[in-house]
Amino acid sequence: MEGSVHPKSIAILDFGGQYAHLIASRIRRFGYPSYIYPCDIDPTELRGVAGIILSGGPQSVYDKGSPQADPKIFDLGIPVLGLCYGHQWLAHALGGRVAAAKVKEYGSTLVKRAEKEKSKKENDLFEGFPEQWTVWMSHGDEVSELPPGFIRTASTKDCINAAMVNPERNIFGIQWHNEVTHTEHGMEILRRFAEFCKPAQWSIKSYADHVGAQIKEEVGGKKVFMLVSGGVDSTVAFTLLNKVLGADRVQGLLVDTGLMRKGEVKMIEEAFAKLKIKNLHIEDASEEFFANLKGVYGPEEKRKIIGNTFLEVQKRVFEEMRNSEFGIRNEVCLLGQGTIYPDTIETGGTKHADKIKTHHNRVEAIQKMIEQGLVIEPLKELYKDEVRILGEELGLPHALVWRHPFPGPGLGVRILCAKNSNELKIENGKLKIEFQHTVLPVQSVGVQGDGRTYRHAIVVFGKDPSKITTEHLELATQVPNSNREINRVLLCTSQSERTEFSVTPGAITRERADLLREADDIVLQEMRNAGLYEKIWQFPVVLLPLGKGKGQSIVLRPISSTDAMTANAFVLPPEVIQTITKKIMQLPGIDAVFYDLTNKPPATIEWE
Ligand code: XMP
């Protein structure tokens, strides 16, 4: 009998950390279905899956409350691969021993195949590899004794049982991380395990067909109302619903908050026009947003007001539409959402993490509607890159679906506000920095340890203002580490002489939003011209209420990242920095341009 999860897929049991998502998305790239489950899932639900991968995790199997799976998973007769913590947990669960390693391994290590004890050919994941290769390790414990029935398949200098297999039961354990790019042959090992399990095939095309049938069945004779935010996910979801259900069964609403990027609404309108999708109502509510944000300065207060205004506008427009064009007065109407896979699962990762962040698509009211069958989420099984590929399949333009992530509150979190000058907590000149520098009288959000910080930024000045050096980058790590009052380090790219900047008080206004939109658009165009747009994860452009007199300034914040959890400042070539700075300095009222050099942590990607 089959269990309740996807048959013939590769199931990833999540022991915490960020590994499970990486493994699942890699397996899908090979063309096989893969889904993540909490590590303590009832094994009977897994009946019928093709294979099981136990992910890594940050804990020790002996830690109190450390994540545990049910050892009955081994009785299902399904191949199992344990990685890192998963390797240790399976050794422990099957009667081997795990102990604190004499030498903890972190980083690149050479691994060697166990010569005399080679596995049978059919379940040798390392067949044809060189005698030794480089892998990425991160562990304090190790498997000190193999469980009965297992043979060693690889060792490192400091870790004797780096890999093992039970050839009779098809249970594999590997201490190193195969899912990261630093491990040689790591992807090949994952691919071989997946192939060994003989899973079903998976592709976006087959998904689109399968989900099309599913949408029709779920919606039945009802209609779907959908909020299109302008972001990639809701745009693709709306397009898919239109294609599957037809225009008369779907109605979209896009609220223009006045805090979107230049030309964004038009870009979406044009893309839909090309696809002959006409059922998106665009409501210009910018006046309402600016009115509600008048005289508001605090970052959290701004967020709350933006969120609440959204809800008010949506409600009002929905009621108006209900009574007129959409004609759903007496019908049951489903709510469409662009939720994607990583937003949906409460896995071991979040369950064992200290803080649980509720995604806005999963707030209580929506959760209730989901239980009543009133929500349809056609992308809920897809990763972001898969959504983008699907978007292109559906005929949306490449440039639209591959846009950088953009925060829900839009430019609202990129327009810093000040009522008056913040009190400086440190005097200029007290910091021991060899560069000319000044402390800025504004604060921004950072993240250090587990908590968020709200601290000042410093600006350094150099002879060549468009050149970022290794010293600058080192400074960006060292200064926040050694000064509790500082969480960001900037380079001034518009001048080389040291200057003090003073506060130009201001809240969010249409004028300030328009100014930031222009600066943001300059950056976007230059990134495309330089062929750098798709190499950068995200490029916030921030407006600061700081200048030399009554002016303001702009911060450039290009970053590289894989998941937004951590990020590094992206270093642009000097000529690009120079061009962008020159163009931005020509905008009215801009006194300075800064470049944010800080990684996350200690800073965050956005300033608020
Ligand atoms: P931080 O600034 O925390 O951002 O390093 C991490 C990622 O989340 C995005 N972000 C938001 N997205 N609503 C959103 O929908 C928000 O309030 C919000 N704040 C930050 C940010 O752009 C980055 O990708």
XYZ file of C-alpha atoms and ligand atoms in Angstrom:
632
model
C 0.000 0.000 0.000
C 1.265 3.462 -0.807
C 1.690 6.212 1.772
C 0.396 9.747 1.463
C 3.421 11.482 -0.036
C 4.478 11.767 -3.696
C 4.960 8.229 -5.049
C 8.246 7.341 -6.751
C 9.867 10.589 -5.623
C 13.016 11.124 -3.570
C 11.972 12.113 -0.044
C 14.310 14.373 1.899
C 13.953 14.115 5.670
C 14.996 17.438 7.127
C 17.222 17.407 10.197
C 17.623 21.193 10.293
C 20.013 23.692 8.766
C 19.627 24.815 5.183
C 20.668 21.597 3.507
C 17.349 19.958 2.686
C 16.267 22.605 0.181
C 19.607 22.501 -1.563
C 19.453 18.705 -1.896
C 15.843 18.668 -3.148
C 16.475 21.336 -5.761
C 19.605 19.525 -6.989
C 17.705 16.230 -7.363
C 15.015 18.001 -9.378
C 17.640 19.484 -11.675
C 18.590 15.895 -12.521
C 14.986 15.410 -13.640
C 13.541 13.518 -10.653
C 10.740 14.589 -8.279
C 11.953 15.461 -4.792
C 10.112 16.804 -1.742
C 11.029 17.688 1.829
C 9.395 16.296 4.991
C 9.948 16.802 8.705
C 12.450 14.208 9.924
C 9.906 12.680 12.312
C 7.342 11.874 9.605
C 5.427 8.619 10.174
C 7.311 6.011 8.074
C 4.058 4.513 6.750
C 3.460 7.772 4.874
C 6.682 7.202 2.973
C 5.558 3.894 1.448
C 5.981 4.036 -2.297
C 8.663 6.710 -2.460
C 11.679 5.686 -4.530
C 14.391 6.730 -2.106
C 15.042 8.609 1.125
C 17.803 11.119 1.852
C 18.519 12.114 5.439
C 19.805 15.686 5.386
C 22.558 17.269 7.418
C 21.847 19.356 10.488
C 23.785 21.386 13.018
C 23.317 19.208 16.102
C 24.913 16.147 17.688
C 22.840 12.940 17.871
C 23.524 12.977 21.623
C 22.210 16.528 22.171
C 19.072 16.685 24.270
C 16.147 17.253 21.917
C 18.255 16.658 18.804
C 16.136 15.831 15.738
C 15.281 12.149 15.343
C 13.634 10.112 12.620
C 11.730 6.887 13.212
C 14.114 3.919 12.633
C 11.185 2.050 11.038
C 12.071 3.919 7.818
C 14.744 1.237 7.361
C 12.084 -1.485 7.304
C 10.382 -0.021 4.235
C 12.980 -1.661 1.959
C 13.625 1.682 0.244
C 17.220 2.859 -0.434
C 18.403 5.416 2.147
C 21.298 7.870 1.964
C 22.369 9.736 5.108
C 24.470 12.875 4.697
C 26.484 14.514 7.509
C 24.131 14.481 10.560
C 21.995 11.987 8.591
C 25.058 9.700 8.271
C 25.682 9.873 12.013
C 22.030 9.441 12.923
C 21.649 6.317 10.794
C 24.857 4.803 12.216
C 23.541 5.502 15.717
C 20.038 4.169 14.934
C 21.345 0.945 13.374
C 23.644 -0.042 16.235
C 26.925 1.679 15.353
C 28.668 4.262 17.507
C 28.968 8.011 17.181
C 31.513 9.935 19.252
C 33.084 13.373 19.428
C 35.829 13.407 16.804
C 39.411 13.854 18.040
C 39.937 16.313 15.214
C 36.872 18.251 14.084
C 36.856 18.778 10.332
C 35.643 22.071 8.872
C 36.279 22.982 5.253
C 38.056 21.251 2.390
C 39.476 17.809 3.117
C 40.914 15.005 0.976
C 38.898 11.820 1.029
C 40.274 8.424 0.007
C 38.377 5.323 -1.086
C 38.635 2.339 1.233
C 40.680 0.015 -0.973
C 40.150 -3.429 0.472
C 36.532 -3.039 1.367
C 35.104 -1.835 -1.913
C 31.393 -2.192 -2.206
C 29.575 -4.308 -4.761
C 29.535 -2.595 -8.113
C 25.815 -1.875 -8.237
C 25.750 0.122 -5.069
C 29.172 1.712 -5.263
C 28.448 5.432 -5.470
C 32.145 6.179 -6.090
C 32.741 3.789 -9.012
C 35.322 5.179 -11.437
C 36.317 8.141 -9.209
C 40.005 8.909 -8.639
C 41.671 7.352 -5.577
C 41.223 10.593 -3.660
C 39.348 13.843 -4.117
C 38.415 17.022 -2.271
C 35.213 17.235 -0.235
C 33.577 19.799 2.064
C 33.356 18.719 5.697
C 31.646 20.326 8.651
C 31.397 18.064 11.698
C 32.404 17.736 15.328
C 31.151 14.157 15.850
C 32.022 11.127 13.779
C 30.934 7.539 13.249
C 33.495 5.742 15.422
C 32.099 2.217 14.905
C 30.181 0.973 11.872
C 26.762 -0.574 12.469
C 26.511 -4.351 11.811
C 26.262 -5.235 8.117
C 28.043 -2.042 6.991
C 31.402 -1.697 5.251
C 33.586 1.395 5.110
C 33.810 2.965 1.645
C 35.932 6.091 2.239
C 38.108 7.756 4.899
C 39.916 11.024 5.459
C 43.076 11.634 7.474
C 41.035 12.403 10.584
C 37.788 10.567 9.964
C 38.037 6.837 9.435
C 34.380 6.147 8.609
C 33.778 9.050 6.225
C 31.485 6.887 4.082
C 29.829 3.509 4.512
C 27.288 1.220 2.921
C 25.153 -1.737 3.834
C 25.159 -3.422 0.409
C 22.421 -5.890 1.302
C 19.934 -3.260 2.502
C 21.001 -0.390 0.198
C 21.645 1.986 3.062
C 24.412 4.545 2.423
C 26.065 7.031 4.755
C 28.393 9.880 3.800
C 29.920 12.324 6.260
C 30.726 15.146 3.818
C 28.320 17.534 2.101
C 27.643 16.484 -1.480
C 25.134 19.247 -2.145
C 27.660 22.101 -1.978
C 29.749 23.127 -4.956
C 33.050 22.910 -3.010
C 32.757 19.094 -2.980
C 34.244 17.435 -6.044
C 31.915 14.787 -7.545
C 29.245 15.765 -4.995
C 26.525 16.286 -7.594
C 27.505 13.046 -9.317
C 27.098 11.143 -6.049
C 23.620 12.611 -5.526
C 22.710 11.841 -9.113
C 23.936 8.240 -8.804
C 21.958 7.694 -5.633
C 18.838 9.176 -7.240
C 19.246 6.973 -10.343
C 19.851 3.953 -8.169
C 16.405 4.535 -6.607
C 14.664 4.446 -10.021
C 12.359 7.403 -9.353
C 9.704 8.842 -11.671
C 10.696 11.549 -14.166
C 10.123 15.220 -13.392
C 10.178 18.313 -15.570
C 8.480 21.697 -15.684
C 6.581 20.601 -18.761
C 5.180 17.509 -17.087
C 4.452 19.591 -13.987
C 2.480 22.157 -16.017
C 0.340 19.394 -17.538
C -0.214 17.687 -14.215
C -0.973 20.917 -12.352
C -3.342 22.048 -15.130
C -5.565 19.029 -14.544
C -5.304 19.533 -10.796
C -6.314 23.224 -11.009
C -9.390 22.376 -13.088
C -10.460 19.758 -10.597
C -9.867 21.980 -7.568
C -11.673 25.003 -8.982
C -14.602 23.090 -10.442
C -17.262 25.605 -11.485
C -16.031 28.376 -9.193
C -14.132 31.552 -9.951
C -10.722 32.692 -8.758
C -9.792 36.122 -7.464
C -6.107 36.815 -7.301
C -3.906 39.581 -5.956
C -1.033 40.187 -8.336
C 1.737 41.985 -6.470
C 3.938 42.677 -9.448
C 6.455 40.095 -8.226
C 7.469 37.050 -10.251
C 5.485 34.407 -8.351
C 2.046 36.020 -8.451
C 2.542 37.089 -12.079
C 3.352 33.523 -13.144
C 0.545 32.042 -11.029
C -1.991 34.451 -12.540
C -0.812 33.646 -16.064
C -1.080 29.922 -15.387
C -4.602 30.252 -13.956
C -5.651 32.269 -16.992
C -4.266 29.669 -19.330
C -5.887 26.744 -17.576
C -9.256 28.253 -16.585
C -9.807 30.926 -19.224
C -10.229 34.670 -18.675
C -13.879 34.619 -17.600
C -13.128 32.480 -14.572
C -10.228 34.515 -13.171
C -9.942 38.108 -12.022
C -6.712 39.771 -10.950
C -6.083 42.896 -8.929
C -2.844 44.815 -8.836
C -2.603 47.603 -6.287
C -0.183 50.340 -7.340
C 1.201 51.541 -4.022
C 3.338 54.321 -5.437
C 6.276 52.413 -3.962
C 7.020 50.234 -6.952
C 9.955 50.539 -9.335
C 9.995 52.772 -12.351
C 7.971 51.272 -15.198
C 7.113 48.133 -13.218
C 3.339 48.360 -13.557
C 3.673 49.160 -17.240
C 6.017 46.206 -17.781
C 3.430 43.838 -16.325
C 0.568 45.424 -18.266
C 2.495 45.059 -21.512
C 3.467 41.459 -20.838
C -0.169 40.564 -20.171
C -1.370 42.535 -23.193
C 0.970 40.464 -25.375
C -0.544 37.302 -23.942
C -4.035 38.766 -24.454
C -4.717 38.627 -20.719
C -7.121 41.480 -20.011
C -8.609 40.544 -16.669
C -6.170 42.363 -14.403
C -7.614 45.444 -12.741
C -4.960 47.987 -11.770
C -5.912 50.232 -8.883
C -3.769 53.315 -8.411
C -3.862 53.723 -4.636
C -0.638 55.729 -4.367
C -2.371 58.831 -2.945
C -3.805 56.749 -0.134
C -0.436 55.189 0.674
C 1.406 58.521 0.735
C -1.351 60.091 2.838
C -1.154 57.270 5.406
C 2.639 57.498 5.522
C 2.675 61.232 6.144
C 4.740 62.083 9.226
C 5.735 58.451 9.830
C 9.443 57.830 10.496
C 9.998 54.474 12.241
C 10.786 51.449 10.035
C 8.375 49.061 11.759
C 5.582 51.633 11.826
C 6.055 52.205 8.095
C 5.855 48.469 7.403
C 2.665 48.153 9.451
C 1.005 51.083 7.719
C 1.940 49.805 4.275
C 0.581 46.330 5.143
C -2.671 47.680 6.570
C -3.244 50.068 3.680
C -2.789 47.122 1.320
C -5.500 45.186 3.120
C -7.914 48.130 3.171
C -7.488 48.795 -0.549
C -7.828 45.120 -1.456
C -11.004 44.755 0.549
C -12.566 47.879 -0.873
C -11.738 47.094 -4.489
C -12.839 43.488 -4.123
C -16.224 44.618 -2.818
C -16.545 47.118 -5.661
C -15.692 44.458 -8.218
C -17.958 41.925 -6.598
C -20.860 44.244 -7.218
C -19.975 44.988 -10.791
C -17.691 43.610 -13.445
C -16.506 40.308 -12.009
C -20.065 39.287 -11.262
C -19.333 36.994 -8.347
C -22.001 38.332 -6.053
C -23.595 34.990 -5.402
C -20.819 32.646 -6.247
C -18.146 30.976 -4.200
C -14.867 32.584 -5.091
C -11.453 31.069 -4.418
C -8.473 33.165 -3.492
C -5.473 32.598 -5.761
C -1.990 32.940 -4.266
C 1.492 32.778 -5.777
C 2.905 30.793 -2.851
C 5.971 28.744 -3.802
C 7.404 25.556 -2.273
C 9.904 27.027 0.232
C 7.083 29.194 1.685
C 4.864 26.233 2.478
C 6.759 23.703 4.497
C 7.297 23.643 8.157
C 10.224 21.278 8.151
C 12.775 20.151 10.689
C 14.718 23.228 9.712
C 12.172 25.687 10.981
C 10.855 23.469 13.737
C 14.248 23.233 15.361
C 15.200 26.839 14.717
C 14.761 29.357 17.504
C 12.455 31.729 15.678
C 9.638 30.748 13.372
C 8.765 33.323 10.787
C 5.239 33.057 9.495
C 5.113 33.713 5.807
C 2.489 36.292 4.829
C 0.773 33.667 2.619
C 0.280 31.523 5.719
C -1.181 33.963 8.272
C -4.072 32.638 10.385
C -6.910 33.999 8.273
C -5.437 32.463 5.116
C -4.713 29.198 6.938
C -8.408 28.985 7.832
C -9.414 29.592 4.230
C -6.974 26.871 3.123
C -8.656 24.424 5.497
C -12.033 25.343 4.008
C -10.690 24.677 0.499
C -10.998 28.337 -0.491
C -7.414 28.952 -1.581
C -5.686 27.833 -4.738
C -1.896 27.941 -4.987
C -0.802 26.534 -8.338
C 2.932 27.031 -7.722
C 3.112 25.557 -4.256
C 5.315 22.671 -5.333
C 7.896 24.737 -7.223
C 11.190 26.364 -6.379
C 11.861 29.928 -7.519
C 14.003 28.995 -10.511
C 11.337 26.501 -11.609
C 8.666 29.216 -11.372
C 10.815 31.360 -13.629
C 11.234 28.608 -16.207
C 7.486 27.976 -16.117
C 6.876 31.727 -16.586
C 8.947 31.685 -19.748
C 7.151 28.530 -20.938
C 3.888 30.417 -20.512
C 5.180 33.252 -22.693
C 6.190 35.867 -20.121
C 9.307 37.862 -21.075
C 12.698 36.643 -19.830
C 13.535 40.051 -18.294
C 10.300 40.008 -16.290
C 10.586 36.522 -14.828
C 14.296 36.799 -13.991
C 13.959 40.054 -12.045
C 15.751 40.333 -8.703
C 13.720 39.684 -5.546
C 11.927 42.839 -4.376
C 10.496 43.292 -0.866
C 6.719 43.368 -0.358
C 6.690 46.914 1.097
C 8.662 47.977 -1.978
C 10.610 51.214 -1.942
C 8.973 51.895 1.437
C 11.828 50.036 3.146
C 14.420 51.763 0.967
C 13.430 55.349 1.733
C 14.959 56.107 5.111
C 13.162 58.739 7.112
C 14.321 61.163 9.789
C 12.424 63.508 12.009
C 15.532 65.217 13.249
C 19.211 64.478 13.727
C 19.856 61.257 15.632
C 22.130 61.593 18.562
C 25.572 60.236 17.730
C 26.640 57.590 20.177
C 30.329 57.812 19.293
C 32.312 60.854 18.542
C 34.019 61.126 15.210
C 37.704 60.435 15.534
C 37.260 57.908 18.364
C 37.286 54.932 15.996
C 40.718 53.530 15.256
C 40.557 53.406 11.483
C 43.392 54.356 9.215
C 41.055 55.641 6.497
C 39.501 59.096 6.542
C 35.980 58.478 7.784
C 32.855 59.898 9.324
C 29.959 58.384 11.271
C 26.559 58.930 9.628
C 23.732 60.297 11.754
C 21.234 57.635 10.592
C 20.730 54.117 11.759
C 19.847 50.944 9.900
C 18.968 47.360 10.679
C 21.628 44.689 10.973
C 21.803 41.152 12.288
C 24.409 40.011 14.787
C 24.228 36.739 16.666
C 20.535 35.864 16.778
C 19.182 39.352 17.131
C 18.532 42.342 14.930
C 20.547 45.493 15.583
C 19.738 49.119 14.839
C 23.006 51.011 14.509
C 24.990 53.653 12.675
C 26.947 53.354 9.460
C 30.373 54.836 8.849
C 31.612 56.195 5.537
C 35.231 55.957 4.473
C 36.846 58.183 1.877
C 39.679 57.189 -0.441
C 41.907 58.689 -3.124
C 40.168 56.714 -5.840
C 36.492 56.822 -4.834
C 35.315 54.240 -7.367
C 37.833 51.569 -6.456
C 36.942 48.971 -3.853
C 40.034 47.317 -2.394
C 40.634 44.291 -0.181
C 41.419 46.703 2.664
C 37.951 48.221 2.302
C 36.323 44.815 2.440
C 38.370 43.776 5.475
C 37.390 46.991 7.178
C 33.716 46.187 6.540
C 34.113 42.976 8.551
C 36.411 44.306 11.211
C 34.715 47.596 12.170
C 31.266 46.150 13.077
C 33.044 43.298 14.895
C 34.976 45.659 17.110
C 32.496 48.538 17.528
C 29.112 47.893 19.049
C 27.713 51.158 17.675
C 28.425 50.387 14.005
C 26.792 47.787 11.750
C 27.624 49.067 8.254
C 30.674 50.345 6.431
C 30.274 52.431 3.272
C 32.649 53.861 0.719
C 31.854 57.330 -0.580
C 31.973 56.980 -4.373
C 31.147 60.605 -5.193
C 34.115 62.338 -3.585
C 37.514 61.617 -2.057
C 37.691 64.330 0.627
C 36.188 63.733 4.011
C 32.934 65.625 4.637
C 30.368 65.658 7.414
C 26.787 64.937 6.392
C 23.798 66.338 8.192
C 20.189 65.185 8.409
C 17.605 66.563 5.993
C 14.392 65.654 7.825
C 11.744 63.862 5.789
C 9.195 61.036 5.760
C 8.025 59.065 2.694
C 6.598 61.380 0.051
C 5.831 60.975 -3.630
C 8.739 63.296 -4.456
C 11.205 61.175 -2.531
C 9.788 57.968 -4.048
C 10.144 59.468 -7.550
C 13.733 60.483 -6.835
C 14.645 57.003 -5.614
C 12.868 55.445 -8.611
C 15.116 57.453 -10.946
C 18.290 56.418 -9.104
C 17.117 52.791 -9.013
C 16.402 52.883 -12.730
C 19.883 54.257 -13.510
C 21.370 51.328 -11.590
C 19.144 48.797 -13.347
C 20.017 50.102 -16.814
C 23.747 50.142 -16.052
C 23.641 46.595 -14.691
C 21.974 45.413 -17.877
C 24.441 47.390 -20.050
C 27.392 45.873 -18.212
C 25.929 42.344 -18.464
C 25.969 42.101 -14.674
C 22.263 41.976 -13.843
C 21.951 38.198 -13.690
C 25.253 37.799 -11.839
C 23.935 39.756 -8.871
C 21.390 38.317 -6.441
C 19.842 41.654 -5.528
C 20.745 45.329 -5.781
C 18.830 47.534 -3.346
C 19.257 51.254 -3.952
C 18.506 53.258 -0.825
C 17.631 56.920 -0.290
C 19.126 58.499 2.846
C 17.849 61.735 4.409
C 21.422 63.017 4.576
C 23.293 65.640 2.651
C 25.638 68.558 2.780
C 22.871 71.110 3.115
C 19.286 70.335 2.190
C 20.188 67.432 -0.063
C 19.901 63.677 0.194
C 22.126 60.761 -0.693
C 21.946 57.372 -2.342
C 23.388 54.052 -1.184
C 24.296 51.316 -3.667
C 23.886 47.852 -2.149
C 24.714 45.110 -4.689
C 25.039 41.704 -3.064
C 25.681 38.107 -3.970
C 23.825 35.361 -2.166
C 22.194 31.998 -2.747
C 19.247 32.245 -0.383
C 19.244 35.744 1.220
C 20.053 34.173 4.618
C 23.652 35.311 4.271
C 25.059 37.669 1.662
C 28.310 39.241 0.538
C 28.818 42.713 -0.861
C 29.241 42.357 -4.628
C 32.252 44.274 -5.930
C 31.465 46.164 -9.143
C 34.216 47.197 -11.573
C 35.475 50.791 -10.986
C 34.238 52.041 -14.367
C 30.702 50.843 -13.607
C 30.779 52.481 -10.162
C 32.025 55.679 -11.761
C 29.280 55.770 -14.417
C 26.488 55.041 -11.949
C 27.785 57.610 -9.465
C 28.106 60.300 -12.128
C 24.566 59.752 -13.391
C 23.024 59.643 -9.927
C 24.861 62.814 -8.888
C 23.085 64.610 -11.742
C 19.685 63.930 -10.169
C 18.215 66.999 -8.452
C 19.021 67.286 -4.747
C 21.489 64.386 -4.542
C 24.630 65.370 -2.594
C 26.466 62.056 -2.288
C 26.601 58.417 -3.386
C 27.771 55.654 -1.065
C 28.575 51.984 -1.648
C 27.618 49.535 1.101
C 30.538 47.109 1.628
C 29.056 45.150 4.515
C 28.234 41.452 4.402
C 25.161 39.869 5.989
C 25.772 39.373 8.867
C 26.570 41.878 10.411
C 24.339 43.988 8.146
C 21.106 42.895 6.456
C 20.413 43.112 2.738
C 17.861 45.900 3.107
C 18.580 48.900 5.323
C 15.283 48.605 7.177
P 17.153 41.237 4.864
O 17.057 42.716 4.714
O 16.459 40.730 6.094
O 16.373 40.639 3.626
O 18.582 40.755 4.779
C 16.358 39.293 3.213
C 15.493 39.182 1.956
O 14.123 39.477 2.260
C 13.673 40.607 1.517
N 12.863 41.430 2.425
C 11.522 41.464 2.429
N 10.625 40.843 1.634
N 8.871 41.868 2.835
C 9.296 41.061 1.833
O 8.466 40.512 1.103
C 9.698 42.522 3.670
O 9.275 43.257 4.559
C 11.100 42.312 3.448
N 12.226 42.765 4.070
C 13.279 42.201 3.422
C 14.939 41.310 1.064
O 14.714 42.078 -0.120
C 15.891 40.158 0.862
O 15.691 39.520 -0.374
